[in-house]
Amino acid sequence: MHRLGGVGLAAFDRQKLHERSFAELSTEISQAQVDLLHAQMAQFRSALAHYATTSRDSIRTDPQFRHAFQRMCSSIGVDPLAGPRKGGWWAEILNLGDWQYELGVQIVDVCVSTRERNGGLIEMSELVRLVSKLRGLEGGVITEDDVLRSIRTLKPLGAGYEVIEVGGGKKMVRSVPKELDADQAIVLDIAQEGGGRVSEELLVQRRGWTPERARAALENMLLRDGLCWLDEQDEVDGVAYWVPSAMHWDE
Amino acid sequence: MALSTYTTPSGYRLPSIHSAPPFFTPQPNAATQATFTKHWTRLILFYARHRRLFYLRVEDAETTGGDWDEILRNSRINRRIHPPHLSFLLGELVSQHLAVYEPPKQTRTVLLYWRLPEEWAEVLHDWAASTGQMNTILTFYEIAEPPVPSPLSGIPPTLLRAAINILIKQSRAQIIAISDGEGVRFLAGNTSR
């Protein structure tokens, strides 16, 4: 009887040979796939780079476009800030690293120069307004989103720049490395509602705090952190505290 | 409530911090207090210059209807500076050489230096030169109360004397005894100093 592969010892050898060639083929195929993927990646990368370079001006000047571009990047898993080189992919391809750092410097500038009057705590919209003013018209429009990203780039500096949510979707940027506890965040929230004014009584009424807790939170902000100002001529409660970063300054 | 600048009836533009209620309370936080003091001293001197006011007294914070009401009070927010706070600010002005206690040996009244005596000396000499009164003998009264209003109108005698003393040291003025007291004669002197 003639059997494929035959019988006897020779059949084992043939079997081995087949296995080997299958293995070779498989490696070849995987290699081809990897190569293809590499090629695709390279193509994608160059396409993205090309797109980014040709649209660089739009990305720099148009905040909506910039935002859309960033969303696209994050949805395909490309973090514009991460990259093989320092400064990340933005810096490498878009020269946007400089843009981002420049914005960071301007944020620091505004935070430091207003620290005297706000104790190192500034409302996000106010920060955006002042940074825009500093940049002038040629700088193009910047958004909260840009500021948030720049603050992230400031993190390695260890200067304590941090974005804090104070309720009602409001954000504040803290530029002094101080711990802001939960009670202080509530005080800021109440102050935001009252145009900057907050009092012991207000915290007791609105939040059901004990007077001691309210006093401790306010005194800490006043004395230790300089985040609020004292008013001893308040008509309603006799003594009130004012959070300058929550006051509306027309200037 | 927005905090904005405000122009007083006398035409002085108050900074926006003047409409912040806590501005009228001494601040327990040292850094805040330093900032407020800076704003206050600047405000006092600029306002004094605007109104040509030479003296500031602790009493100005106690009474209404005085020259200083526009800055020591803010009726729009119903705040005023209290006398001890003003007294502290007078001390700050003196320690920064922006004012002197006048008369000396009390701490209730200051003579404000919105121009330093050295600057008054220049103003005085320039005035004498530009009005053709070099080498003529002038009485203190004629300088402080000139028939035609001058930059020196109303200058307090002590400040005038301080300015003249500076000019004397620079050989640009001489005190001359006259029948009813003293007179001063201005000399071209060495203007380059």
Short mmCIF file of C-alpha atoms in Angstrom, two decimals:
data_model
loop_
_atom_site.label_atom_id
_atom_site.label_comp_id
_atom_site.label_asym_id
_atom_site.label_seq_id
_atom_site.Cartn_x
_atom_site.Cartn_y
_atom_site.Cartn_z
CA MET A 1 0.00 0.00 0.00
CA HIS A 2 1.35 3.33 -1.00
CA ARG A 3 0.82 5.96 1.71
CA LEU A 4 1.56 9.60 1.44
CA GLY A 5 4.68 10.26 3.34
CA GLY A 6 5.44 6.64 3.30
CA VAL A 7 6.20 4.55 6.25
CA GLY A 8 9.27 3.87 8.25
CA LEU A 9 11.97 6.18 9.55
CA ALA A 10 12.15 8.28 6.40
CA ALA A 11 8.59 9.50 7.11
CA PHE A 12 9.72 11.17 10.33
CA ASP A 13 12.35 13.13 8.49
CA ARG A 14 9.86 14.29 5.91
CA GLN A 15 7.48 15.35 8.67
CA LYS A 16 10.21 17.45 10.30
CA LEU A 17 11.01 19.05 7.00
CA HIS A 18 7.41 20.09 6.55
CA GLU A 19 7.21 21.53 10.02
CA ARG A 20 10.32 23.54 9.45
CA SER A 21 9.09 24.98 6.22
CA PHE A 22 5.76 25.86 7.80
CA ALA A 23 7.59 27.64 10.60
CA GLU A 24 9.69 29.50 8.07
CA LEU A 25 6.62 30.50 6.16
CA SER A 26 4.93 31.72 9.30
CA THR A 27 7.91 33.85 10.29
CA GLU A 28 8.01 35.21 6.81
CA ILE A 29 4.35 36.14 6.97
CA SER A 30 4.64 37.77 10.40
CA GLN A 31 7.69 39.66 9.25
CA ALA A 32 5.76 40.84 6.24
CA GLN A 33 2.92 41.92 8.49
CA VAL A 34 5.26 43.76 10.84
CA ASP A 35 6.95 45.40 7.90
CA LEU A 36 3.58 46.40 6.57
CA LEU A 37 2.61 47.83 9.92
CA HIS A 38 5.86 49.75 10.12
CA ALA A 39 5.27 51.08 6.68
CA GLN A 40 1.75 52.02 7.61
CA MET A 41 2.94 53.71 10.78
CA ALA A 42 5.58 55.61 8.91
CA GLN A 43 3.03 56.59 6.34
CA PHE A 44 0.56 57.66 9.02
CA ARG A 45 3.20 59.54 10.86
CA SER A 46 4.35 61.38 7.82
CA ALA A 47 0.76 62.06 6.82
CA LEU A 48 0.01 63.43 10.27
CA ALA A 49 3.21 65.39 10.22
CA HIS A 50 2.43 66.72 6.79
CA TYR A 51 -1.06 67.63 7.89
CA ALA A 52 0.22 69.26 11.02
CA THR A 53 2.88 71.23 9.18
CA THR A 54 0.53 72.46 6.51
CA SER A 55 -2.04 73.40 9.12
CA ARG A 56 0.48 74.75 11.59
CA ASP A 57 -0.72 78.31 11.29
CA SER A 58 -4.31 77.29 11.83
CA ILE A 59 -3.30 75.24 14.85
CA ARG A 60 -1.42 78.16 16.30
CA THR A 61 -4.00 80.83 15.72
CA ASP A 62 -7.39 79.15 15.73
CA PRO A 63 -8.33 77.80 19.15
CA GLN A 64 -11.23 75.74 17.82
CA PHE A 65 -9.08 74.09 15.20
CA ARG A 66 -6.38 73.50 17.80
CA HIS A 67 -8.88 71.87 20.08
CA ALA A 68 -10.26 69.66 17.30
CA PHE A 69 -6.75 68.64 16.31
CA GLN A 70 -5.93 67.69 19.86
CA ARG A 71 -9.10 65.67 20.18
CA MET A 72 -8.22 63.84 17.00
CA CYS A 73 -4.74 63.12 18.32
CA SER A 74 -6.00 61.76 21.59
CA SER A 75 -8.69 59.62 19.93
CA ILE A 76 -6.04 57.86 17.84
CA GLY A 77 -3.80 57.50 20.86
CA VAL A 78 -1.21 60.12 20.02
CA ASP A 79 -0.38 62.37 22.91
CA PRO A 80 0.95 65.54 21.38
CA LEU A 81 2.89 66.33 24.49
CA ALA A 82 4.52 62.93 24.77
CA GLY A 83 7.28 61.98 22.43
CA PRO A 84 10.74 60.61 22.03
CA ARG A 85 12.25 64.03 22.34
CA LYS A 86 12.05 66.55 25.12
CA GLY A 87 9.17 68.82 24.43
CA GLY A 88 7.26 66.05 22.77
CA TRP A 89 5.71 65.70 19.44
CA TRP A 90 4.39 69.25 19.39
CA ALA A 91 7.87 70.60 19.62
CA GLU A 92 9.26 68.20 17.08
CA ILE A 93 6.79 68.63 14.30
CA LEU A 94 4.85 71.77 14.94
CA ASN A 95 7.30 73.97 16.73
CA LEU A 96 4.37 74.21 19.06
CA GLY A 97 6.58 73.30 21.98
CA ASP A 98 7.87 76.84 21.96
CA TRP A 99 4.34 78.09 21.72
CA GLN A 100 3.34 76.00 24.69
CA TYR A 101 6.35 77.09 26.74
CA GLU A 102 5.80 80.69 25.77
CA LEU A 103 2.24 80.41 27.01
CA GLY A 104 3.55 78.79 30.18
CA VAL A 105 5.89 81.73 30.78
CA GLN A 106 3.02 84.14 30.27
CA ILE A 107 0.86 82.21 32.72
CA VAL A 108 3.63 82.38 35.30
CA ASP A 109 4.00 86.08 34.59
CA VAL A 110 0.31 86.77 35.21
CA CYS A 111 0.15 84.54 38.28
CA VAL A 112 3.20 86.14 39.87
CA SER A 113 2.26 89.71 39.08
CA THR A 114 -1.27 89.31 40.46
CA ARG A 115 -0.17 87.31 43.51
CA GLU A 116 0.08 90.46 45.58
CA ARG A 117 -3.59 91.13 45.22
CA ASN A 118 -5.01 87.62 45.08
CA GLY A 119 -2.72 85.66 47.34
CA GLY A 120 -1.69 83.27 44.57
CA LEU A 121 -5.14 82.11 43.59
CA ILE A 122 -6.65 83.28 40.34
CA GLU A 123 -9.89 82.47 38.62
CA MET A 124 -9.42 80.64 35.33
CA SER A 125 -11.41 83.11 33.21
CA GLU A 126 -9.47 86.00 34.74
CA LEU A 127 -6.19 84.23 33.99
CA VAL A 128 -7.21 83.63 30.38
CA ARG A 129 -8.25 87.28 30.09
CA LEU A 130 -4.98 88.62 31.49
CA VAL A 131 -2.81 86.23 29.47
CA SER A 132 -4.69 87.23 26.30
CA LYS A 133 -4.12 90.87 27.18
CA LEU A 134 -0.43 90.18 27.68
CA ARG A 135 -0.13 88.40 24.33
CA GLY A 136 -1.83 91.18 22.44
CA LEU A 137 -3.77 90.71 19.23
CA GLU A 138 -1.00 89.06 17.19
CA GLY A 139 -0.76 86.21 19.67
CA GLY A 140 -4.08 84.81 18.50
CA VAL A 141 -6.88 83.69 20.75
CA ILE A 142 -6.14 81.29 23.59
CA THR A 143 -8.61 79.19 25.50
CA GLU A 144 -8.99 77.60 28.90
CA ASP A 145 -7.95 74.36 27.22
CA ASP A 146 -4.59 75.81 26.16
CA VAL A 147 -3.98 77.17 29.64
CA LEU A 148 -4.77 73.81 31.21
CA ARG A 149 -2.29 72.08 28.93
CA SER A 150 0.41 74.66 29.58
CA ILE A 151 -0.04 74.31 33.30
CA ARG A 152 0.57 70.59 32.85
CA THR A 153 3.89 71.40 31.16
CA LEU A 154 4.79 73.54 34.17
CA LYS A 155 4.45 70.59 36.50
CA PRO A 156 8.08 69.38 36.27
CA LEU A 157 9.17 72.78 37.56
CA GLY A 158 7.64 71.90 40.90
CA ALA A 159 6.40 75.44 41.41
CA GLY A 160 3.07 74.10 42.59
CA TYR A 161 0.91 75.35 39.76
CA GLU A 162 -2.37 73.55 40.05
CA VAL A 163 -5.91 73.78 38.76
CA ILE A 164 -8.61 73.51 41.38
CA GLU A 165 -12.32 72.96 40.83
CA VAL A 166 -14.30 75.06 43.25
CA GLY A 167 -17.80 73.94 42.42
CA GLY A 168 -20.27 75.18 39.85
CA GLY A 169 -17.77 74.13 37.18
CA LYS A 170 -15.55 77.07 38.11
CA LYS A 171 -11.84 76.55 37.99
CA MET A 172 -9.13 78.39 39.81
CA VAL A 173 -5.40 78.27 39.31
CA ARG A 174 -3.22 78.17 42.35
CA SER A 175 0.33 79.38 41.91
CA VAL A 176 1.64 78.95 45.42
CA PRO A 177 2.55 75.54 46.74
CA LYS A 178 0.00 75.55 49.50
CA GLU A 179 -2.44 72.84 50.30
CA LEU A 180 -5.97 74.00 49.75
CA ASP A 181 -8.20 71.86 51.92
CA ALA A 182 -11.80 70.91 51.21
CA ASP A 183 -13.19 73.56 53.55
CA GLN A 184 -11.26 76.28 51.80
CA ALA A 185 -12.61 75.11 48.45
CA ILE A 186 -16.13 75.55 49.86
CA VAL A 187 -15.25 79.01 51.14
CA LEU A 188 -14.04 79.90 47.65
CA ASP A 189 -17.27 78.59 46.18
CA ILE A 190 -19.40 80.74 48.51
CA ALA A 191 -17.17 83.74 47.82
CA GLN A 192 -17.62 83.25 44.09
CA GLU A 193 -21.38 83.51 44.54
CA GLY A 194 -21.15 86.66 46.61
CA GLY A 195 -18.81 88.68 44.43
CA GLY A 196 -15.95 87.85 46.75
CA ARG A 197 -17.64 88.39 50.10
CA VAL A 198 -17.91 85.57 52.59
CA SER A 199 -18.62 85.53 56.31
CA GLU A 200 -18.77 83.13 59.19
CA GLU A 201 -22.57 83.52 59.31
CA LEU A 202 -22.89 82.82 55.61
CA LEU A 203 -21.01 79.55 55.94
CA VAL A 204 -23.11 78.54 58.93
CA GLN A 205 -26.38 79.32 57.11
CA ARG A 206 -25.51 77.93 53.70
CA ARG A 207 -23.42 74.93 54.63
CA GLY A 208 -24.57 74.16 58.12
CA TRP A 209 -21.05 74.49 59.44
CA THR A 210 -20.43 75.16 63.09
CA PRO A 211 -19.22 78.72 63.74
CA GLU A 212 -15.89 77.28 64.94
CA ARG A 213 -15.32 75.41 61.70
CA ALA A 214 -16.21 78.48 59.66
CA ARG A 215 -13.94 80.69 61.73
CA ALA A 216 -11.04 78.26 61.53
CA ALA A 217 -11.30 77.99 57.73
CA LEU A 218 -11.55 81.75 57.28
CA GLU A 219 -8.80 82.60 59.75
CA ASN A 220 -6.48 80.11 58.09
CA MET A 221 -7.11 81.63 54.69
CA LEU A 222 -6.69 85.12 56.09
CA LEU A 223 -3.70 84.80 58.38
CA ARG A 224 -1.76 81.81 57.16
CA ASP A 225 -2.32 81.97 53.42
CA GLY A 226 -3.23 85.60 52.73
CA LEU A 227 -5.94 84.37 50.38
CA CYS A 228 -8.56 86.73 51.73
CA TRP A 229 -8.89 90.19 53.19
CA LEU A 230 -10.56 91.30 56.38
CA ASP A 231 -13.40 93.83 56.52
CA GLU A 232 -14.40 94.95 59.99
CA GLN A 233 -17.04 97.39 58.77
CA ASP A 234 -19.43 94.89 57.26
CA GLU A 235 -23.06 96.10 57.50
CA VAL A 236 -24.61 92.66 57.77
CA ASP A 237 -22.31 90.56 59.92
CA GLY A 238 -19.93 93.10 61.40
CA VAL A 239 -16.91 91.19 60.15
CA ALA A 240 -16.63 89.82 56.63
CA TYR A 241 -13.87 88.27 54.58
CA TRP A 242 -13.22 89.09 50.96
CA VAL A 243 -11.52 86.76 48.52
CA PRO A 244 -9.80 89.07 46.04
CA SER A 245 -9.57 86.41 43.35
CA ALA A 246 -13.37 86.14 43.41
CA MET A 247 -13.97 89.89 43.33
CA HIS A 248 -14.83 91.51 40.02
CA TRP A 249 -12.18 94.06 39.19
CA ASP A 250 -12.87 96.51 36.40
CA GLU A 251 -9.57 97.59 35.04
CA MET B 1 -20.56 94.28 42.51
CA ALA B 2 -17.76 95.35 40.24
CA LEU B 3 -14.83 97.25 41.64
CA SER B 4 -13.97 100.13 39.39
CA THR B 5 -12.15 103.42 39.44
CA TYR B 6 -14.17 106.46 40.45
CA THR B 7 -13.66 110.12 39.70
CA THR B 8 -14.37 112.33 42.71
CA PRO B 9 -16.11 115.73 42.53
CA SER B 10 -12.67 117.35 42.84
CA GLY B 11 -11.60 115.48 39.69
CA TYR B 12 -9.34 112.88 41.30
CA ARG B 13 -9.52 109.38 39.84
CA LEU B 14 -9.60 106.91 42.71
CA PRO B 15 -8.07 103.47 42.07
CA SER B 16 -10.43 100.48 42.00
CA ILE B 17 -9.05 99.16 45.29
CA HIS B 18 -10.64 102.18 46.96
CA SER B 19 -14.04 100.62 46.30
CA ALA B 20 -13.02 97.32 47.94
CA PRO B 21 -14.57 97.23 51.44
CA PRO B 22 -11.55 95.57 53.16
CA PHE B 23 -9.29 98.42 52.04
CA PHE B 24 -10.58 100.40 55.04
CA THR B 25 -9.64 97.75 57.61
CA PRO B 26 -6.11 97.12 58.91
CA GLN B 27 -5.05 93.68 57.66
CA PRO B 28 -3.76 91.04 60.07
CA ASN B 29 -1.81 89.32 57.29
CA ALA B 30 1.56 91.07 57.03
CA ALA B 31 1.93 90.67 53.26
CA THR B 32 -1.57 91.99 52.63
CA GLN B 33 -1.01 94.86 55.02
CA ALA B 34 2.20 95.81 53.22
CA THR B 35 0.34 95.92 49.90
CA PHE B 36 -2.50 97.99 51.34
CA THR B 37 -0.07 100.38 53.01
CA LYS B 38 1.68 100.89 49.68
CA HIS B 39 -1.65 101.69 48.02
CA TRP B 40 -2.65 104.04 50.85
CA THR B 41 0.59 106.02 50.97
CA ARG B 42 0.56 106.42 47.20
CA LEU B 43 -3.09 107.48 47.27
CA ILE B 44 -2.49 110.02 50.07
CA LEU B 45 0.48 111.63 48.34
CA PHE B 46 -1.10 111.74 44.88
CA TYR B 47 -4.32 113.17 46.27
CA ALA B 48 -2.41 115.74 48.34
CA ARG B 49 -0.59 116.82 45.21
CA HIS B 50 -3.86 116.98 43.25
CA ARG B 51 -5.49 119.21 45.87
CA ARG B 52 -2.27 120.93 47.03
CA LEU B 53 -2.85 119.73 50.58
CA PHE B 54 0.17 119.92 52.86
CA TYR B 55 -1.08 118.59 56.16
CA LEU B 56 -2.81 115.37 57.13
CA ARG B 57 -4.11 114.94 60.66
CA VAL B 58 -5.47 111.94 62.52
CA GLU B 59 -8.54 114.14 63.17
CA ASP B 60 -9.25 114.14 59.44
CA ALA B 61 -10.50 110.58 59.89
CA GLU B 62 -12.78 111.58 62.73
CA THR B 63 -14.61 114.56 61.29
CA THR B 64 -16.65 114.95 58.14
CA GLY B 65 -16.57 117.84 55.74
CA GLY B 66 -12.78 118.10 55.71
CA ASP B 67 -10.40 118.27 52.77
CA TRP B 68 -9.61 114.59 52.95
CA ASP B 69 -13.13 113.12 52.89
CA GLU B 70 -12.86 112.01 49.29
CA ILE B 71 -10.16 109.47 50.06
CA LEU B 72 -10.57 108.75 53.78
CA ARG B 73 -14.18 107.81 53.20
CA ASN B 74 -16.11 105.95 50.58
CA SER B 75 -19.78 106.73 51.03
CA ARG B 76 -20.71 104.55 48.03
CA ILE B 77 -19.78 101.46 50.03
CA ASN B 78 -20.23 103.08 53.44
CA ARG B 79 -16.65 102.61 54.59
CA ARG B 80 -14.19 104.97 56.24
CA ILE B 81 -10.72 104.72 57.62
CA HIS B 82 -10.61 104.72 61.40
CA PRO B 83 -8.27 107.09 63.26
CA PRO B 84 -5.87 104.41 64.60
CA HIS B 85 -5.46 103.04 61.06
CA LEU B 86 -4.75 106.53 59.72
CA SER B 87 -2.34 107.13 62.58
CA PHE B 88 -0.46 103.98 61.53
CA LEU B 89 -0.32 105.21 57.92
CA LEU B 90 1.07 108.57 59.05
CA GLY B 91 3.82 106.66 60.83
CA GLU B 92 4.55 104.71 57.64
CA LEU B 93 4.78 107.92 55.61
CA VAL B 94 7.20 109.39 58.13
CA SER B 95 9.36 106.26 58.26
CA GLN B 96 9.59 106.26 54.46
CA HIS B 97 10.62 109.95 54.51
CA LEU B 98 7.53 110.90 52.56
CA ALA B 99 6.33 113.11 55.40
CA VAL B 100 7.52 114.58 58.69
CA TYR B 101 5.68 115.10 61.95
CA GLU B 102 4.93 118.81 62.02
CA PRO B 103 5.22 120.33 64.52
CA PRO B 104 7.82 117.86 65.81
CA LYS B 105 7.39 115.83 69.00
CA GLN B 106 3.82 114.78 68.28
CA THR B 107 2.33 112.10 66.06
CA ARG B 108 -1.10 113.44 65.17
CA THR B 109 -0.19 115.71 62.25
CA VAL B 110 2.21 115.30 59.36
CA LEU B 111 3.58 117.61 56.72
CA LEU B 112 3.44 115.69 53.47
CA TYR B 113 6.33 115.56 51.07
CA TRP B 114 4.53 115.09 47.78
CA ARG B 115 7.59 117.01 46.70
CA LEU B 116 10.76 116.42 48.65
CA PRO B 117 12.48 119.54 50.08
CA GLU B 118 15.18 119.11 47.38
CA GLU B 119 12.47 119.22 44.72
CA TRP B 120 10.86 122.27 46.33
CA ALA B 121 14.25 123.97 46.24
CA GLU B 122 14.37 123.48 42.47
CA VAL B 123 10.79 124.66 42.01
CA LEU B 124 11.53 127.73 44.11
CA HIS B 125 14.69 128.62 42.22
CA ASP B 126 13.03 128.05 38.84
CA TRP B 127 10.11 130.23 39.88
CA ALA B 128 12.40 133.10 40.96
CA ALA B 129 14.31 132.84 37.69
CA SER B 130 11.26 132.63 35.44
CA THR B 131 9.53 135.57 37.11
CA GLY B 132 12.62 137.80 36.94
CA GLN B 133 13.13 138.01 40.67
CA MET B 134 16.76 136.97 40.85
CA ASN B 135 18.90 139.15 43.08
CA THR B 136 15.88 140.95 44.53
CA ILE B 137 15.05 140.53 48.16
CA LEU B 138 11.80 138.68 48.76
CA THR B 139 10.04 138.07 52.05
CA PHE B 140 8.82 134.58 52.94
CA TYR B 141 5.30 135.95 52.75
CA GLU B 142 5.81 137.19 49.21
CA ILE B 143 6.89 133.71 48.15
CA ALA B 144 4.16 131.76 49.92
CA GLU B 145 1.34 134.18 49.10
CA PRO B 146 2.27 135.71 45.74
CA PRO B 147 -0.23 138.09 44.09
CA VAL B 148 -0.19 135.83 41.01
CA PRO B 149 -0.74 132.15 41.97
CA SER B 150 2.50 130.21 41.62
CA PRO B 151 3.65 126.63 42.17
CA LEU B 152 4.64 127.84 45.64
CA SER B 153 1.30 129.32 46.66
CA GLY B 154 0.41 128.16 50.14
CA ILE B 155 3.73 126.43 50.85
CA PRO B 156 4.08 126.01 54.63
CA PRO B 157 6.86 128.13 56.20
CA THR B 158 8.84 125.12 57.45
CA LEU B 159 8.92 123.55 54.02
CA LEU B 160 9.88 126.87 52.42
CA ARG B 161 12.69 127.32 54.92
CA ALA B 162 13.93 123.79 54.28
CA ALA B 163 14.00 124.48 50.55
CA ILE B 164 15.81 127.79 51.04
CA ASN B 165 18.39 126.13 53.31
CA ILE B 166 19.15 123.65 50.55
CA LEU B 167 19.66 126.52 48.09
CA ILE B 168 21.88 128.33 50.58
CA LYS B 169 24.12 125.29 50.83
CA GLN B 170 24.42 125.31 47.05
CA SER B 171 25.17 129.09 47.10
CA ARG B 172 22.02 129.76 45.14
CA ALA B 173 20.29 131.84 47.84
CA GLN B 174 21.12 134.13 50.74
CA ILE B 175 19.17 135.05 53.83
CA ILE B 176 19.20 138.80 54.34
CA ALA B 177 18.09 140.58 57.49
CA ILE B 178 15.48 143.18 56.68
CA SER B 179 13.58 145.68 58.81
CA ASP B 180 10.71 143.35 59.72
CA GLY B 181 12.51 140.03 59.89
CA GLU B 182 14.19 138.05 57.15
CA GLY B 183 14.26 138.12 53.40
CA VAL B 184 15.78 135.88 50.82
CA ARG B 185 17.76 136.68 47.73
CA PHE B 186 18.13 134.13 44.95
CA LEU B 187 21.38 133.91 43.01
CA ALA B 188 22.04 132.29 39.67
CA GLY B 189 24.71 130.17 41.31
CA ASN B 190 25.93 126.92 39.90
CA THR B 191 22.82 125.35 38.41
CA SER B 192 24.62 122.18 37.45
CA ARG B 193 24.89 121.35 41.16
#
